[in-house]
C-alpha positions as CSV (number, residue, x, y, z in Angstrom):
1,M,108.5,222.2,214.1
2,A,105.7,219.8,214.9
3,G,106.4,217.9,218.1
4,D,108.9,220.6,219.3
5,S,108.1,222.7,222.3
6,V,107.3,226.3,221.5
7,D,109.6,228.9,223.0
8,M,106.9,231.0,224.6
9,S,109.4,233.6,225.7
10,C,109.5,234.9,222.1
11,L,105.8,235.4,221.9
12,V,103.6,238.2,223.1
13,L,100.4,236.7,224.6
14,T,96.9,238.1,224.2
15,H,93.8,236.8,225.8
16,C,91.0,236.1,223.4
17,P,87.6,237.6,224.6
18,H,85.6,236.0,221.7
19,P,84.8,232.3,221.5
20,L,84.9,232.1,217.7
21,C,88.0,234.2,217.2
22,T,89.3,233.7,213.6
23,G,87.7,230.3,213.3
24,M,90.4,228.6,215.3
25,T,88.2,225.8,216.6
26,S,89.8,222.6,217.9
27,K,89.4,221.1,214.4
28,Q,91.3,224.0,212.8
29,E,94.0,224.0,215.6
30,A,94.6,220.3,214.7
31,H,94.8,221.3,211.0
32,Y,97.4,224.0,211.5
33,G,99.3,221.8,213.9
34,D,99.6,219.2,211.2
35,V,100.3,221.8,208.5
36,A,103.1,223.5,210.5
37,Q,105.6,220.8,209.9
38,H,105.5,221.1,206.1
39,Y,103.7,224.5,205.6
40,N,106.7,226.2,203.9
41,Q,107.1,223.3,201.5
42,A,103.7,223.8,199.9
43,W,104.3,225.5,196.6
44,F,102.3,228.6,197.5
45,Y,104.2,229.2,200.7
46,E,107.8,228.4,199.8
47,D,110.2,231.2,200.7
48,G,112.2,233.1,198.1
49,T,110.4,231.9,195.0
50,D,109.3,233.9,191.9
51,Y,105.7,233.4,193.1
52,Q,106.4,234.9,196.5
53,R,108.2,237.9,194.9
54,W,105.3,238.4,192.5
55,L,102.9,238.3,195.4
56,V,105.0,240.7,197.5
57,H,105.3,243.2,194.6
58,S,101.5,242.9,193.8
59,L,100.8,243.7,197.5
60,M,103.3,246.6,197.6
61,Q,101.5,248.3,194.7
62,R,98.3,248.4,196.8
63,L,99.8,248.8,200.3
64,Q,101.9,251.9,199.4
65,T,104.1,251.9,202.5
66,T,106.9,254.3,203.5
67,P,109.8,253.1,205.7
68,S,108.5,254.7,208.8
69,M,105.1,253.0,208.8
70,R,103.9,250.3,211.3
71,V,102.5,247.3,209.5
72,V,100.4,244.5,211.0
73,D,100.0,241.1,209.3
74,V,97.0,239.3,210.8
75,G,97.2,235.5,210.2
76,G,100.8,235.8,209.3
77,G,101.6,232.2,210.3
78,T,105.3,231.4,210.0
79,G,106.3,235.0,209.2
80,N,107.9,234.1,205.9
81,F,105.7,236.4,203.9
82,S,106.0,239.2,206.5
83,A,109.8,239.0,206.4
84,A,109.8,239.2,202.6
85,L,107.5,242.1,202.7
86,H,109.6,243.9,205.3
87,K,112.7,243.5,203.2
88,E,111.1,244.8,200.0
89,C,109.4,247.7,201.7
90,M,112.6,248.6,203.6
91,L,110.5,249.2,206.8
92,G,112.2,250.7,209.8
93,Q,110.4,248.6,212.3
94,R,109.4,245.0,212.5
95,I,106.1,243.8,211.1
96,L,103.7,242.7,213.8
97,C,102.8,239.1,212.8
98,V,99.5,238.2,214.6
99,D,98.4,234.5,214.5
100,P,96.4,232.2,216.9
101,S,98.5,229.1,216.0
102,A,101.5,228.6,218.2
103,P,103.2,225.9,216.1
104,L,103.1,228.2,213.0
105,L,104.0,231.4,214.9
106,A,107.0,229.7,216.6
107,Q,108.7,229.6,213.2
108,C,108.9,233.4,213.2
109,Q,111.9,233.1,215.4
110,K,114.1,232.8,212.3
111,H,112.9,236.2,211.2
112,A,113.5,238.0,214.5
113,E,115.0,241.1,212.9
114,S,112.0,241.8,210.7
115,V,109.0,240.1,212.4
116,E,107.5,240.6,215.8
117,P,105.3,237.6,216.7
118,L,102.0,238.1,218.6
119,L,100.0,235.0,219.6
120,A,96.4,236.2,219.3
121,D,93.3,235.8,217.3
122,G,92.1,238.5,215.0
123,L,89.0,239.7,216.8
124,G,90.9,239.8,220.1
125,F,93.6,241.9,218.4
126,V,91.3,244.5,216.9
127,A,89.5,244.8,220.3
128,E,92.8,246.1,222.0
129,Q,92.7,249.7,222.9
130,N,96.5,250.4,222.6
131,Q,97.1,249.2,219.1
132,V,97.9,251.9,216.5
133,Y,99.3,251.2,213.0
134,D,99.4,252.5,209.4
135,R,98.8,249.3,207.4
136,M,97.1,246.0,208.0
137,L,97.3,242.9,205.9
138,L,94.9,240.0,206.0
139,K,96.4,237.4,203.7
140,E,94.3,234.3,203.1
141,V,92.6,234.4,206.4
142,I,89.4,236.4,205.9
143,H,87.4,233.2,205.2
144,H,88.1,232.1,208.8
145,F,86.0,235.0,210.2
146,P,82.3,234.1,210.6
147,P,80.2,236.5,208.5
148,A,78.4,237.8,211.6
149,D,81.8,239.0,213.0
150,L,82.9,241.0,209.9
151,G,81.4,244.2,211.3
152,T,83.2,243.8,214.6
153,L,86.5,243.1,212.7
154,F,86.4,246.1,210.4
155,A,85.0,248.4,213.0
156,G,88.0,247.5,215.2
157,V,90.5,248.0,212.4
158,F,88.9,251.3,211.5
159,R,89.3,252.5,215.1
160,Q,92.9,251.4,215.5
161,I,94.3,252.4,212.1
162,R,95.6,255.9,211.6
163,P,94.0,258.4,209.2
164,G,95.2,257.6,205.7
165,G,95.7,254.0,206.7
166,R,95.1,251.1,204.4
167,V,93.9,247.6,205.1
168,I,94.5,245.0,202.4
169,I,92.6,241.7,202.2
170,M,94.3,239.1,200.0
171,T,92.0,236.3,199.3
172,R,90.9,233.9,196.5
173,P,87.6,234.0,194.6
174,H,84.4,232.2,195.6
175,D,84.7,230.3,192.4
176,S,87.4,227.6,192.6
177,S,86.8,225.9,189.3
178,H,90.2,226.8,188.0
179,Y,92.0,224.8,190.7
180,P,92.6,221.1,190.2
181,F,90.4,219.8,193.0
182,F,88.0,216.9,193.2
183,P,84.3,217.8,193.2
184,A,83.8,217.5,197.0
185,A,86.8,219.9,197.6
186,H,85.2,222.5,195.4
187,Q,82.0,222.2,197.4
188,T,83.8,222.7,200.8
189,W,85.6,225.7,199.2
190,A,82.4,227.3,198.1
191,S,80.8,226.8,201.5
192,A,83.6,228.5,203.3
193,Q,84.8,231.2,200.8
194,L,82.3,234.0,200.6
195,H,82.1,236.1,197.5
196,E,84.6,238.9,197.7
197,S,82.0,241.6,197.3
198,I,80.6,240.6,200.7
199,Y,83.9,241.6,202.4
200,A,84.1,244.8,200.4
201,K,80.6,245.8,201.4
202,A,81.3,245.0,205.1
203,M,84.4,247.3,205.0
204,E,82.5,250.1,203.4
205,K,79.8,249.9,206.1
206,E,82.4,250.6,208.7
207,G,83.7,253.7,207.0
208,F,86.4,252.5,204.6
209,S,86.6,253.6,201.0
210,V,87.0,250.3,199.1
211,T,88.4,249.1,195.8
212,L,88.4,245.5,194.6
213,D,90.7,244.0,191.9
214,H,92.6,240.8,191.2
215,A,95.8,239.4,189.7
216,D,96.6,236.0,188.2
217,Y,99.8,234.0,188.3
218,P,100.3,231.0,186.0
219,V,101.2,228.0,188.2
220,D,103.1,225.2,186.5
221,M,104.0,222.0,188.4
222,P,104.3,218.3,188.2
223,L,101.0,216.5,188.8
224,S,102.6,214.4,191.5
225,R,103.5,217.5,193.5
226,W,100.0,218.9,193.3
227,L,98.6,215.5,194.5
228,N,101.1,215.5,197.4
229,M,100.1,219.0,198.4
230,V,96.4,218.2,198.3
231,N,97.0,215.0,200.3
232,G,98.8,217.1,202.9
233,R,95.7,219.3,203.3
234,F,97.7,222.5,202.6
235,W,94.6,224.6,202.4
236,S,92.0,224.4,205.1
237,N,89.1,223.4,202.8
238,L,90.9,220.1,202.5
239,H,91.2,219.3,206.2
240,G,87.9,217.7,206.8
241,F,88.3,214.7,204.4
242,S,89.0,211.3,205.8
243,E,91.9,209.2,204.4
244,R,89.5,207.2,202.4
245,E,87.8,210.3,200.9
246,M,91.1,211.9,200.2
247,K,92.4,208.8,198.4
248,A,89.3,208.7,196.2
249,G,89.6,212.4,195.6
250,L,93.2,212.2,194.5
251,K,92.3,209.4,192.1
252,K,89.6,211.6,190.6
253,I,92.1,214.4,190.0
254,E,94.5,212.1,188.4
255,N,91.9,210.5,186.2
256,M,90.6,214.0,185.2
257,V,94.1,215.0,184.1
258,M,95.1,211.8,182.4
259,E,91.8,211.7,180.5
260,G,92.2,215.3,179.4
261,K,89.1,216.6,181.0
262,E,89.7,220.3,181.6
263,R,86.7,221.4,183.8
264,G,88.1,224.9,184.1
265,I,91.8,223.7,184.4
266,W,94.2,224.1,181.5
267,V,95.8,220.7,181.2
268,Q,97.6,219.0,178.4
269,K,97.5,215.2,178.6
270,D,100.9,214.6,176.9
271,R,102.8,217.5,178.5
272,K,105.7,216.4,180.7
273,D,108.6,218.0,182.4
274,E,112.3,217.2,182.0
275,E,112.0,214.2,184.2
276,G,109.1,212.8,182.3
277,E,106.4,213.7,184.8
278,V,103.0,214.8,183.7
279,T,102.6,218.6,184.4
280,I,99.6,220.7,185.0
281,T,99.1,224.5,184.5
282,F,96.4,226.6,186.1
283,P,96.0,230.2,187.2
284,D,96.2,231.2,190.9
285,R,93.9,234.1,191.1
286,V,94.5,236.5,194.1
287,V,91.7,238.9,195.0
288,F,92.8,242.2,196.6
289,I,90.3,244.2,198.6
290,T,91.7,247.6,199.6
291,G,90.1,249.7,202.3
292,V,91.4,253.3,203.0
293,K,90.5,255.3,206.0
294,A,90.2,259.0,205.1
């Protein structure tokens, strides 16, 4: 999709009244513009995989939808996950997929029957007076909201969502030691990813009853694929590294694996796949923060 013009006729446009929005600075816009062209090829975002099905079913247990409910996916990107969720939940109306990245959101066109795209930032969306819904999903986007804006975000959601409504934050833990990153990438992760309890407390302050839990999925892939994903900056904590820094970081990961240094990652030095490639295994831990409006 990168380099193609975006068909703006398929998007509903919303003006953003807040300069920080969901963290979509010019730097992040560049990041998501770059990522859009290969976003769905990153292992965590491939469509129709066992991982995606596991993630959808894990969410469904906590979202607890009925077919008549209106669901909003804030930060839904390409709409792939929204479409999979729509199918599994057998929803009667399209999921509203809200995202401030036009290159990502343009890919929702292939899910036109199940996903309604809305080009908007999160804070602008929750400030709207005419939005009413039953469920909201914030999947892997909460870290883009500045801490000072969490009260505004959750107050807006609490006002818009119907009584009995649920908002689910799907995020990853503050501790990234189980991911095969190089040290500097762990540092940027920690600086951007707040502890999950901070989000839970911010939701409670605005009136939600909150529960917090997590689920783990065992990831198993060739080392070469993981290195390609990291080099492609598939997560935003990787975007700020220069080509030289990234090259050095990839070498550190490779050395760590080949030397059998675990550092929180379960790696077997002599373990190879059917094609003879070295493979790595690590848990992907997804944190679920569920807020319910009485």
